[in-house]
Short mmCIF file of C-alpha atoms in Angstrom, two decimals:
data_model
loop_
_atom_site.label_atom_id
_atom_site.label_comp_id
_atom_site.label_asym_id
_atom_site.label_seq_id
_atom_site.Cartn_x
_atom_site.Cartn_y
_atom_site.Cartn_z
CA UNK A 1338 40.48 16.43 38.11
CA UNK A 1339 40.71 15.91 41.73
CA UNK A 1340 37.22 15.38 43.52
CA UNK A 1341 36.28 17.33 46.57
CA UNK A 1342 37.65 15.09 48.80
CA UNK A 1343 41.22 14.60 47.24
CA UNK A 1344 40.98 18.89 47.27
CA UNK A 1345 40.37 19.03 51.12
CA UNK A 1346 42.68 16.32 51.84
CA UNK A 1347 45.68 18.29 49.97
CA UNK A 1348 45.05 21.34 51.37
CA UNK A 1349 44.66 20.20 54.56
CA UNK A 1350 48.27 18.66 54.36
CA UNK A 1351 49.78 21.52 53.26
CA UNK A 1352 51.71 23.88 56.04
CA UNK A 1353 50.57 27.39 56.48
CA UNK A 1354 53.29 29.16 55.49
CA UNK A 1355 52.84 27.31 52.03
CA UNK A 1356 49.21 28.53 52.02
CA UNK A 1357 50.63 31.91 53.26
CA UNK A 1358 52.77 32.26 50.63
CA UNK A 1359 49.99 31.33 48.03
CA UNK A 1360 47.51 33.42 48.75
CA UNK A 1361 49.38 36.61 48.57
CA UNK A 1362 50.72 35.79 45.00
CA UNK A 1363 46.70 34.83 44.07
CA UNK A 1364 45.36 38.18 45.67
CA UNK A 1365 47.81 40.68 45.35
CA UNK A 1366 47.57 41.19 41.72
CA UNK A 1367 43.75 40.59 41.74
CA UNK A 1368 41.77 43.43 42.94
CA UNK A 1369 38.21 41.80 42.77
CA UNK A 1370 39.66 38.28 44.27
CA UNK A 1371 41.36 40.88 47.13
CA UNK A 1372 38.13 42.81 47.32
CA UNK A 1373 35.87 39.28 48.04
CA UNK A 1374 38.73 38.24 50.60
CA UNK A 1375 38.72 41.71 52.48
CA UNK A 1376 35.09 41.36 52.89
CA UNK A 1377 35.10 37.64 54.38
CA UNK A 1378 37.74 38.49 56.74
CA UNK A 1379 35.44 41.43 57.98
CA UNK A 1380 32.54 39.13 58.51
CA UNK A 1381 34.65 36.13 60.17
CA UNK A 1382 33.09 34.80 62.92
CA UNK A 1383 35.49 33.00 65.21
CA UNK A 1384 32.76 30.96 66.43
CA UNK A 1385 31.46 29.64 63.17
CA UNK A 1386 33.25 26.63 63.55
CA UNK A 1387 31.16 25.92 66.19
CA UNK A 1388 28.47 26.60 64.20
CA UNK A 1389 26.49 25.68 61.93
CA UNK A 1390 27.28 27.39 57.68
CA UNK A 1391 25.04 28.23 55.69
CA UNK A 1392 23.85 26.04 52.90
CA UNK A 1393 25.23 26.03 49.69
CA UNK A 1394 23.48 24.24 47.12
CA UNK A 1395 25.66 23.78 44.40
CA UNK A 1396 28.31 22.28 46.83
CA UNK A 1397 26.07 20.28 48.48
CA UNK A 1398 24.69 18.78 45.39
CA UNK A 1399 28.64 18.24 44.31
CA UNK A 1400 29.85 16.85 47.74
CA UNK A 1401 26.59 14.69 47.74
CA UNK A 1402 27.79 12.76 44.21
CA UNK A 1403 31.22 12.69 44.34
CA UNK A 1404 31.66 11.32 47.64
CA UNK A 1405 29.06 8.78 46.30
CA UNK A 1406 31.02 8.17 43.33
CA UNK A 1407 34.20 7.57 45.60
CA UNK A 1408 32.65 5.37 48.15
CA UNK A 1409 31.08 3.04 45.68
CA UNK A 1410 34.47 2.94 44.18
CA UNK A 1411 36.34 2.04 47.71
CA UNK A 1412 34.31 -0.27 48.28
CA UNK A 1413 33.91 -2.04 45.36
CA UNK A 1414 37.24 -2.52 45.65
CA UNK A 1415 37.16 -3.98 48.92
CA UNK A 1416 37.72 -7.58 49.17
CA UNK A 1417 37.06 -10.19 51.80
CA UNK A 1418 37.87 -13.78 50.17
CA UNK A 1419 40.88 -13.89 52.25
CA UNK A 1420 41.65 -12.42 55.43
CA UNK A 1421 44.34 -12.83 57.77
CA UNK A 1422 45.36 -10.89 61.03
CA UNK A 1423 47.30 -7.80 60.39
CA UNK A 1424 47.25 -7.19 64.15
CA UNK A 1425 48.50 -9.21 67.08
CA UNK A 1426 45.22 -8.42 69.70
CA UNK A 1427 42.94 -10.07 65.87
CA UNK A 1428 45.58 -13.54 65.48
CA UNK A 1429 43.37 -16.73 66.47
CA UNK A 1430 43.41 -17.63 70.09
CA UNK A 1431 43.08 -21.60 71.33
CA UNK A 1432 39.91 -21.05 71.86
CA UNK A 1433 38.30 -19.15 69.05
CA UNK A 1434 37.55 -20.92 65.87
CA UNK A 1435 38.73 -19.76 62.11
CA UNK A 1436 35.65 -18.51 61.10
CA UNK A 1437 35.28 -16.59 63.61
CA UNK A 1438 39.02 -14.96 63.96
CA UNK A 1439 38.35 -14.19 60.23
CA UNK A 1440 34.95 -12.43 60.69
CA UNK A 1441 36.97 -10.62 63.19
CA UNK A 1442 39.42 -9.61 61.11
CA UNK A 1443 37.06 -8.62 58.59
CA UNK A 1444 34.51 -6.34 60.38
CA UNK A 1445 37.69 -4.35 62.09
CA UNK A 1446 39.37 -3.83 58.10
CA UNK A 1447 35.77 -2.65 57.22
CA UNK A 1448 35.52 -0.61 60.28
CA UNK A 1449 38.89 0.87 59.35
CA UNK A 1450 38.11 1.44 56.03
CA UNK A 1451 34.94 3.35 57.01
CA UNK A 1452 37.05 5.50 59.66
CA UNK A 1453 39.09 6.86 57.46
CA UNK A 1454 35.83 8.44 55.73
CA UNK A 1455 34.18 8.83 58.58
CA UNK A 1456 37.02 11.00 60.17
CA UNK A 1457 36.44 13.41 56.77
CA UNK A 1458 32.71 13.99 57.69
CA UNK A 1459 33.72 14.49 61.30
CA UNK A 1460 36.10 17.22 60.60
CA UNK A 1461 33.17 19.05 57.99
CA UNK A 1462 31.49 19.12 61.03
CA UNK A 1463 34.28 20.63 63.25
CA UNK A 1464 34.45 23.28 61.03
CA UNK A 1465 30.86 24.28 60.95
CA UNK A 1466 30.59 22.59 57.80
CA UNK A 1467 27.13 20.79 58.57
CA UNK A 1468 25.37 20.35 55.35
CA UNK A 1469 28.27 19.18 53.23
CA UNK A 1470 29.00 16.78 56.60
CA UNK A 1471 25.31 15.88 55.55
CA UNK A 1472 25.88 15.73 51.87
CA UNK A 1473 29.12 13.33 52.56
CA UNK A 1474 27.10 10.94 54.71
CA UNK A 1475 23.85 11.12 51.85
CA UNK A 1476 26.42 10.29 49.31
CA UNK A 1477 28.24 7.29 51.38
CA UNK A 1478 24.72 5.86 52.27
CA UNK A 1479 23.26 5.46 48.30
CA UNK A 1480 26.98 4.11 47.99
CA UNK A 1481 26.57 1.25 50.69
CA UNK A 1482 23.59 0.62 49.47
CA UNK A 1483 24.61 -0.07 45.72
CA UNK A 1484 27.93 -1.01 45.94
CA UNK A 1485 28.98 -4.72 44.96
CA UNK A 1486 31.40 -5.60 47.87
CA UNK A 1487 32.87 -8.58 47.43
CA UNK A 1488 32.38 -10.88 50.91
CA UNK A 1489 31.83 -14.68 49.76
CA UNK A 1490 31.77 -16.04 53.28
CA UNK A 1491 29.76 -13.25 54.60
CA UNK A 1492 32.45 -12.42 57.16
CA UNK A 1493 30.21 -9.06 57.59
CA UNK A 1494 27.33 -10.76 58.15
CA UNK A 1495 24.59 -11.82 55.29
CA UNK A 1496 24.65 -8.68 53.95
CA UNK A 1497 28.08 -6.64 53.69
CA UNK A 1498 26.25 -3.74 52.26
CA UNK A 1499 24.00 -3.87 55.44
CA UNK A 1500 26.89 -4.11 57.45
CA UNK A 1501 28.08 -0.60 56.38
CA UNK A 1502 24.24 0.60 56.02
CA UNK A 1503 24.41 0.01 59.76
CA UNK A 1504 27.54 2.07 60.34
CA UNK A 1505 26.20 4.86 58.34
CA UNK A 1506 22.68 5.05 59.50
CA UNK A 1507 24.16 5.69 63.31
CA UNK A 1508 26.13 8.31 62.10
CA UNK A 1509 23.51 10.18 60.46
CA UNK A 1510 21.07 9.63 63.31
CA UNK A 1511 23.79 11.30 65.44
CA UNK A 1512 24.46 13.90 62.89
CA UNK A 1513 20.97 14.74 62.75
CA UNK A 1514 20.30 15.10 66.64
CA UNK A 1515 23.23 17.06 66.95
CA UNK A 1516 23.23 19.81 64.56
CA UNK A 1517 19.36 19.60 63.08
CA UNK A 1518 17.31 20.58 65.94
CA UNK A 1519 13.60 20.15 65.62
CA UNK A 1520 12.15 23.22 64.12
CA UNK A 1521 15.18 25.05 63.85
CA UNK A 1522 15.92 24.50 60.09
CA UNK A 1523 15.02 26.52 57.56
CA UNK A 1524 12.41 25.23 55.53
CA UNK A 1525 13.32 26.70 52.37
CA UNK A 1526 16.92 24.53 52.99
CA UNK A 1527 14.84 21.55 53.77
CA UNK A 1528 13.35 21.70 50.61
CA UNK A 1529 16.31 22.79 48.77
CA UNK A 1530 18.13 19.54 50.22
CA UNK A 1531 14.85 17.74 48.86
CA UNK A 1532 15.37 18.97 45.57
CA UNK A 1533 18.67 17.58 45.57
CA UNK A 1534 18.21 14.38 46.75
CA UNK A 1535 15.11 13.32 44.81
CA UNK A 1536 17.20 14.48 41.58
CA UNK A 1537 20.25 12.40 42.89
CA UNK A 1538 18.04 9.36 43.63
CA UNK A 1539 15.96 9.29 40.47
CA UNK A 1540 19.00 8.27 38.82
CA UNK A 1541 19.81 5.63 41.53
CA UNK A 1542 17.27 4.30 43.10
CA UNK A 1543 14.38 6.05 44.51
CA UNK A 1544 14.25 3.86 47.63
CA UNK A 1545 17.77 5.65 48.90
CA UNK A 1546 15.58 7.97 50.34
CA UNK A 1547 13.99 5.73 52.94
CA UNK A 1548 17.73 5.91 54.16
CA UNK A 1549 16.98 9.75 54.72
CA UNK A 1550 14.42 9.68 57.00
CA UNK A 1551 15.87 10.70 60.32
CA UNK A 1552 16.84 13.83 58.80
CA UNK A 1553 12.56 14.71 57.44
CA UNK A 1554 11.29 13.51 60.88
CA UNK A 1555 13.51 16.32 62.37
CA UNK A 1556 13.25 19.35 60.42
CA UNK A 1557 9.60 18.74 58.87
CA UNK A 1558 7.83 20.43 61.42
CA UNK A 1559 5.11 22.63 59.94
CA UNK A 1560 1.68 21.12 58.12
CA UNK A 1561 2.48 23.30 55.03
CA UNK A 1562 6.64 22.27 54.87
CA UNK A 1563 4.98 18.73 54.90
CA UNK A 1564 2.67 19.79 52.20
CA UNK A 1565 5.32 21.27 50.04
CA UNK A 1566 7.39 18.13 50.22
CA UNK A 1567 4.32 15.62 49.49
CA UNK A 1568 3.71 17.92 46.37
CA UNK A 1569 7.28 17.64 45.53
CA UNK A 1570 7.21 13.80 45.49
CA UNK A 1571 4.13 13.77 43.01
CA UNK A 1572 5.90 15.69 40.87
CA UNK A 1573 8.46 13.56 40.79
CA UNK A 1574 5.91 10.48 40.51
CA UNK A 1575 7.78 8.70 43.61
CA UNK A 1576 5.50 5.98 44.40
CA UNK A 1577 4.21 5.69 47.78
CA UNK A 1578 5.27 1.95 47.75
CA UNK A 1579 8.69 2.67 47.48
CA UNK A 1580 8.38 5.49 50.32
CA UNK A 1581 6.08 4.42 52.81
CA UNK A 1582 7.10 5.27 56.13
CA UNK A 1583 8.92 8.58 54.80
CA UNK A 1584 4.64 9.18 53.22
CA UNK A 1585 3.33 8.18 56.74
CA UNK A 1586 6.11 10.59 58.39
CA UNK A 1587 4.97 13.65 55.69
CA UNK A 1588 1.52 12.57 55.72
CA UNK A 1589 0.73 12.72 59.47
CA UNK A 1590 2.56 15.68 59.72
CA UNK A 1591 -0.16 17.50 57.58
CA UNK A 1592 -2.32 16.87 60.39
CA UNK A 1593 -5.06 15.87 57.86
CA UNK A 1594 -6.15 12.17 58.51
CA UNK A 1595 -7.63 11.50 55.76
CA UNK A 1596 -4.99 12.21 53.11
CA UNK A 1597 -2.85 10.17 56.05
CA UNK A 1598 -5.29 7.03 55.45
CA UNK A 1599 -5.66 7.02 52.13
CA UNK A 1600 -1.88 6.99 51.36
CA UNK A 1601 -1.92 3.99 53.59
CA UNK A 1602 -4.69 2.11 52.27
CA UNK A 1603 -3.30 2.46 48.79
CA UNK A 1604 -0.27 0.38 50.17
CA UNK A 1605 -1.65 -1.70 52.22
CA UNK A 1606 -1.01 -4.66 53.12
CA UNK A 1607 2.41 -4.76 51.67
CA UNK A 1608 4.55 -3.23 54.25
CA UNK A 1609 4.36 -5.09 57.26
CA UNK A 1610 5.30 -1.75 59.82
CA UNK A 1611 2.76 0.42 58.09
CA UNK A 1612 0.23 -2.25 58.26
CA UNK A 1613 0.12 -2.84 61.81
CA UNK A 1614 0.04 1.44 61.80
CA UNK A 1615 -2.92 1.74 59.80
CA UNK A 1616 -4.71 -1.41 61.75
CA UNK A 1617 -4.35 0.49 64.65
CA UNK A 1618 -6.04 3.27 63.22
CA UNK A 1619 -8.96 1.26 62.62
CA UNK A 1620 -8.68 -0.32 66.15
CA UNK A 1621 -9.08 3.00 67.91
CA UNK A 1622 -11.10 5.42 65.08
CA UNK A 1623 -13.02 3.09 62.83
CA UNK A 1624 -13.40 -0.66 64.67
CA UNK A 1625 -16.37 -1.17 62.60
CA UNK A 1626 -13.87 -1.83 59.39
CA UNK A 1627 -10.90 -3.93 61.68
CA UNK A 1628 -12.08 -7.17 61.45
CA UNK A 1629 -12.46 -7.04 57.22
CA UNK A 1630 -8.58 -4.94 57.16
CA UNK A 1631 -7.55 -7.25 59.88
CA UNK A 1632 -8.47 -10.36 58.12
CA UNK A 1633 -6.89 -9.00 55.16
CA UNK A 1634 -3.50 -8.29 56.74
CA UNK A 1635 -4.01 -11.99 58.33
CA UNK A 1636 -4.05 -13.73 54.79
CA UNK A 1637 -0.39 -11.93 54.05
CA UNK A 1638 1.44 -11.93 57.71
CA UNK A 1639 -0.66 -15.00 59.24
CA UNK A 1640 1.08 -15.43 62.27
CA UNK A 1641 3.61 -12.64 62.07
CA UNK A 1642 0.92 -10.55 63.46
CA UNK A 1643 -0.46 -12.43 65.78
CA UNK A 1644 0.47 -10.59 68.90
CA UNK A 1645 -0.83 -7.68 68.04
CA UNK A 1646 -4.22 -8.64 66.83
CA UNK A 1647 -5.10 -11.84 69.64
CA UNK A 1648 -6.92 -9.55 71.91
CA UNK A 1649 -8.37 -7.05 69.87
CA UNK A 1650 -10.84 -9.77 67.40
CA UNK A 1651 -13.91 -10.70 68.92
CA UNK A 1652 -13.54 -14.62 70.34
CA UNK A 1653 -16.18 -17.09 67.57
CA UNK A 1654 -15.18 -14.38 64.81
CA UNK A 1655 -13.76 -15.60 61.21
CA UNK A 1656 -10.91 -14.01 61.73
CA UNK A 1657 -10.49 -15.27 65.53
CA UNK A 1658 -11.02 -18.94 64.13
CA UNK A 1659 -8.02 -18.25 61.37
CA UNK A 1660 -5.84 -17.34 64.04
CA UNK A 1661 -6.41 -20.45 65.70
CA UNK A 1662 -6.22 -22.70 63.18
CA UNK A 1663 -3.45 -20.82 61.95
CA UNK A 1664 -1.63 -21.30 65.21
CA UNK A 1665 -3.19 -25.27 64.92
CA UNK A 1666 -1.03 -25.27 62.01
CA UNK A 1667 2.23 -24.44 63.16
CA UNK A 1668 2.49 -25.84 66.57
CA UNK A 1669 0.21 -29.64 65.82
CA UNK A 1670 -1.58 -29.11 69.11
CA UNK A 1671 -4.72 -30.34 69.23
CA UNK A 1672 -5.40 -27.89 71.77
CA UNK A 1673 -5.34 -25.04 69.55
CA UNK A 1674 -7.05 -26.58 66.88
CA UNK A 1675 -10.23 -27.16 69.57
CA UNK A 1676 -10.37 -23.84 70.08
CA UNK A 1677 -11.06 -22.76 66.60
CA UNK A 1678 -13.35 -25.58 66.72
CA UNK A 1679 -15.85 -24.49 68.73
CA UNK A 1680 -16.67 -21.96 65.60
CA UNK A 1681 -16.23 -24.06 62.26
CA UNK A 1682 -18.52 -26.34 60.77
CA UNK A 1683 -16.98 -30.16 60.39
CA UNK A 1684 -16.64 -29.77 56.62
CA UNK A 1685 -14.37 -26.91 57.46
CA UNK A 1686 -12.51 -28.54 59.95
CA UNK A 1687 -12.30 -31.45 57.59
CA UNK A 1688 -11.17 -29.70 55.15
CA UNK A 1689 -8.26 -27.67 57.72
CA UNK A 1690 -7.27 -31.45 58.42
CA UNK A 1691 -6.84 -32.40 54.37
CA UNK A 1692 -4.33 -29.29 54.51
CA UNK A 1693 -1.93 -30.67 57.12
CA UNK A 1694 1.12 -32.26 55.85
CA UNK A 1695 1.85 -33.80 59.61
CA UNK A 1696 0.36 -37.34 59.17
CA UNK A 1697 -0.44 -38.12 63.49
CA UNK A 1698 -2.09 -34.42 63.36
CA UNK A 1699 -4.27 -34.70 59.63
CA UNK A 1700 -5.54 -38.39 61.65
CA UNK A 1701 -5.77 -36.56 65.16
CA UNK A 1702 -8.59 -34.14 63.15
CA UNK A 1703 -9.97 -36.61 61.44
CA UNK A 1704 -10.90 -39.17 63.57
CA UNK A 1705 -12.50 -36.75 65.71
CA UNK A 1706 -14.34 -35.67 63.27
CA UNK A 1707 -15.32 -39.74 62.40
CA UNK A 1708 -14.25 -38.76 59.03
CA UNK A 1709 -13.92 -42.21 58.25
CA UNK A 1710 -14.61 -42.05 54.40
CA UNK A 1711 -11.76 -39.34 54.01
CA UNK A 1712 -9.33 -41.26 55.80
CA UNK A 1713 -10.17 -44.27 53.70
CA UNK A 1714 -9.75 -42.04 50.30
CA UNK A 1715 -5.68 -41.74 51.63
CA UNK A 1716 -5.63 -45.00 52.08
CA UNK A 1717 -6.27 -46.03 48.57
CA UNK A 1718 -3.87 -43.73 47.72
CA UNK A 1719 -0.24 -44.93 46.06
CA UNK A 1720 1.12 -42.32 48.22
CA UNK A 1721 -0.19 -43.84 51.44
CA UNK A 1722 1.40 -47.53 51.32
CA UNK A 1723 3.99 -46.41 53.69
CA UNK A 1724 0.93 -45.53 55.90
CA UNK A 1725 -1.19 -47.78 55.82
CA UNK A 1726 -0.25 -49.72 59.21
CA UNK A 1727 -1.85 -45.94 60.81
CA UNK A 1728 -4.83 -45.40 58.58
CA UNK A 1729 -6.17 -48.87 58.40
CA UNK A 1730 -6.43 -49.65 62.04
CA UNK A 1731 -8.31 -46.50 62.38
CA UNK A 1732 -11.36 -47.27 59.72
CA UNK A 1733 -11.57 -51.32 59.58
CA UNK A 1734 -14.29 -51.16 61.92
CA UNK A 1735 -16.07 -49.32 59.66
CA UNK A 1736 -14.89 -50.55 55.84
CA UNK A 1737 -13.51 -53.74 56.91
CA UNK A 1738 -13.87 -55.19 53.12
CA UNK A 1739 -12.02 -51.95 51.94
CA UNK A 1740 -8.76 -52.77 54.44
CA UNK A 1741 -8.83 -55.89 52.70
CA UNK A 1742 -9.16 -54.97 49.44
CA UNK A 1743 -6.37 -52.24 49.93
CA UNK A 1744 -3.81 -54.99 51.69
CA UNK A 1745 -4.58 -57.27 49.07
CA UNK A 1746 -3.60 -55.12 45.89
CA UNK A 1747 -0.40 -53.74 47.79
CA UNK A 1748 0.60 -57.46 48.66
CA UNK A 1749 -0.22 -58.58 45.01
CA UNK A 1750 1.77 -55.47 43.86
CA UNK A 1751 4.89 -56.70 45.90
CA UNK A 1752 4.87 -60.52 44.85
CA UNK A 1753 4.84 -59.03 41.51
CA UNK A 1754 7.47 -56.18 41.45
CA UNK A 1755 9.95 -57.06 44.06
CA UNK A 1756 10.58 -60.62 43.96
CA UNK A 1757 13.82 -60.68 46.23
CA UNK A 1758 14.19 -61.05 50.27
CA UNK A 1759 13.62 -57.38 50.56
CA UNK A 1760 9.91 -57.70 49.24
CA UNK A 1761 9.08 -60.73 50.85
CA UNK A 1762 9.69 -58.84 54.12
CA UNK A 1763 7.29 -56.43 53.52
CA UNK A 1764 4.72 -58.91 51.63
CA UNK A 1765 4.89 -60.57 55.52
CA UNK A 1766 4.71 -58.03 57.07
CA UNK A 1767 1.58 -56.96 55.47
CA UNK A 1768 -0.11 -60.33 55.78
CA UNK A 1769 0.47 -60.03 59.52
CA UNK A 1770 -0.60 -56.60 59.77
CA UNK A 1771 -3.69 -57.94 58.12
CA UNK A 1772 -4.10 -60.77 60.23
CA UNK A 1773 -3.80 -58.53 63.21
CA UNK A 1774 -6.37 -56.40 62.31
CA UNK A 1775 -8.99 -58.39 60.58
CA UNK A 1776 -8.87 -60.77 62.81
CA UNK A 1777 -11.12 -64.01 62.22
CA UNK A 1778 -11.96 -62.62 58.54
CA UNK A 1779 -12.02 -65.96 55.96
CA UNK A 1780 -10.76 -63.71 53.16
CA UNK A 1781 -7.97 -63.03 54.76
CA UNK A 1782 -7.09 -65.81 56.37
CA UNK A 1783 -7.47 -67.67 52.67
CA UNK A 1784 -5.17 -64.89 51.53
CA UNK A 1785 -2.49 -65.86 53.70
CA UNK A 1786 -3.28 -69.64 52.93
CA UNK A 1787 -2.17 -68.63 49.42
CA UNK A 1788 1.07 -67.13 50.40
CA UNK A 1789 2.21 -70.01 52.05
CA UNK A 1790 1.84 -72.71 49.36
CA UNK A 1791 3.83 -70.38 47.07
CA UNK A 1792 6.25 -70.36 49.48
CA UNK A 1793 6.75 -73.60 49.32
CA UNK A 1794 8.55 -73.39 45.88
CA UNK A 1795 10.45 -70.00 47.77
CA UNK A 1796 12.50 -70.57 50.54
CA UNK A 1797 13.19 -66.88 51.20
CA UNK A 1798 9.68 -65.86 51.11
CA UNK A 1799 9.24 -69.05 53.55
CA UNK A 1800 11.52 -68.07 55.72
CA UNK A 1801 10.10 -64.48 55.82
CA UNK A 1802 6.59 -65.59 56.56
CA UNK A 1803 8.30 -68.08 59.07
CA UNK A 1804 9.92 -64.93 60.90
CA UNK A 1805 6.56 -63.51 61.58
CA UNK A 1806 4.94 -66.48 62.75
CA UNK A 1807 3.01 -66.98 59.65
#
């Protein structure tokens, strides 16, 4: 059976004399068929396609899936593993590179494929054919959306199903500004066209509807219309997650704040848009309860949201000390770390400092802080061997016998392990280090004693200890 689509398309391509000819055999011998066309050629309106048709449910609800059944098809079949130019003004210039003559050649075949369904939605639409012109684009949209296109390279861009999201979502916002006015729908077709698409998207995926939204925000324009959709969503146990700004659209549109809060606390802080909505809220109606939500939004966006919560938290707050250290954090300015300073204890900034992977920053902190026993724990650490010509120099004023100790065992660790020219590098150059910095202390100096009579029975560790004036 052909689908809507293939139906319009034939009889569109047929010539009128053809249709002519047909009609008279179907009607002449069929009084009630006659009877039904005698009565819509009385109430033709030559303007109605200008204008905008009634709504017809049941062929809204069919246009709505089989266009989405034949769009998924089209483009799952769609394939952009190899592309080359069709058209002379798409071949590869001197100066462009592959890549990019092929996403070229790409986005105009997927451009072209979309035209030739776009051009079916535009002609609805010629005809006065709104809603099924809405229906088609519905059904295309759930389509892009769950469609497996097959674009290895991401010639489309990282998403090739966002790529025709993008295509269709501009239509529809068009579409909807056009031909939905605000407030001049009627809202028992807004809530037919509900009907139909919640029961179309339960068996998809409920989130298709965010796609819908431009057409709610224009023809939901009464409290009770956004009531009557609201209840129509509970009954159909859509969660609010999965809906948000579609609930914040319905919800505000109630006019009743409360039921508008609540259905944004319940989500919060998971989506970052409604977040920053609801934060607001609290900035301007209850600022007694910003600083706990804003904190709270802080822990999942940290700096994301920074811009729009800097000058609304009181300077020396928790939350104004996060931000800084948060911004500490990402930039390793020592700057912005001093400001959240001024507010923390030094076990907290200590304890900011033993989260920082950046080695020059973690010491920066620290030896401000004279936290010379925690920068003495990384020494002794396995890890820090690599390290140790920055975090010794720092603390031997203070645990002199400890910078010894620590050289010692990674010098006895080397003769041991890595007997080769390789090792006896480093072995020298941690006896000079140590020389360097404990300068005039007998147990070094005895250490390095030691490392020169064994060298006398190893000319490559002599000649190492030689190089560095040892």
């Amino acid at each position: 059976m052909k689908t809507i689509i293939e139906k319009r398309e034939f009889i569109r391509e047929v010539d009128v004399d053809k249709k002519n000819d047909f009609l008279f055999e179907l009607l002449h011998n069929n009084e009630r068929l006659m009877a039904r066309f005698e009565e819509f050629v009385k109430d033709y309106d030559p303007l109605a396609s200008t204008t905008k048709r009634k709504l017809n449910p049941l062929a809204f609800e069919d246009e709505l899936i089989e266009t989405y059944e034949a769009f998924k098809e089209g483009l799952s079949e769609l394939d952009f593993t190899e592309v080359t130019p069709r058209y002379k003004h798409l071949q590869q210039s001197e100066t462009s590179t592959e890549s990019k003559t092929k996403a070229d050649i790409a986005q105009f075949e997927a451009k072209e494929f979309y035209g030739a369904w776009q051009s079916d939605f535009l002609y609805e639409i010629s005809s006065g054919y709104i809603y099924q012109a809405l229906a088609m684009v519905y059904g295309m949209m759930a389509a892009a959306i769950e469609a497996e296109i097959t674009d290895p390279e991401h010639f489309l861009g990282k998403s090739a199903n966002k790529f025709f999201i993008s295509l269709l979502t501009e239509d529809l916002q068009s579409l909807i500004t056009n031909y939905f006015e605000v407030g001049e729908t009627d809202p028992k077709d807004v809530l037919t066209i509900t009907d139909i698409t919640l029961n179309f998207v339960k068996k998809h995926n409920i989130g298709i509807i965010n796609h819908y939204l431009p057409f709610f925000e224009n023809v939901v324009t009464s409290p009770e219309l956004a009531d009557s959709i609201i209840t129509k969503l509970k009954d159909n146990v859509v969660p609010v997650i999965v809906i948000p700004e579609l609930t914040d659209l319905l919800t505000s549109r109630t006019g009743k704040v409360a039921e508008w809060r609540s259905a944004m606390e319940s989500i919060f802080p998971e989506n970052y848009k409604m977040t920053l909505k609801l934060l607001n809220y609290y900035y301007n109606h209850a600022p007694e309860e910003f600083d706990h939500m804003a904190m709270n939004a802080f822990k999942r966006y940290s700096l994301e949201i920074e811009d729009f919560i800097e000058n609304k938290i009181k300077q020396g707050s928790p939350l104004y000390c996060q931000l800084w250290l948060a911004k500490a954090s990402e930039s390793k300015s020592f700057s912005d770390y001093s400001e959240a300073r001024k507010y923390i204890t030094k076990e907290e900034s200590i304890n900011f400092a033993k989260e920082q992977e950046d080695i020059d920053f973690k010491l920066q902190i620290l030896t401000n802080e004279k936290a010379w026993d925690e920068i003495l724990i990384m020494a002794k650490s396995k890890q820090s061997a690599n390290l140790l010509h920055k975090l010794l120099p720092i603390i031997v004023e203070y645990h002199p016998d400890d910078c010894y100790q620590i050289l010692k065992n990674n010098i006895v660790h080397l003769f041991r392990h890595q007997r080769h020219r390789e090792g006896y590098v480093k072995l020298a150059q941690y006896l000079k280090f140590g020389q360097t910095i404990l300068e005039n202390n007998k147990q070094m100096e005895d250490l390095i004693a030691h490392y020169q009579d064994l060298s006398q029975k190893l000319p490559a560790l002599k000649d190492e200890l030689k190089n560095y004036g040892l």
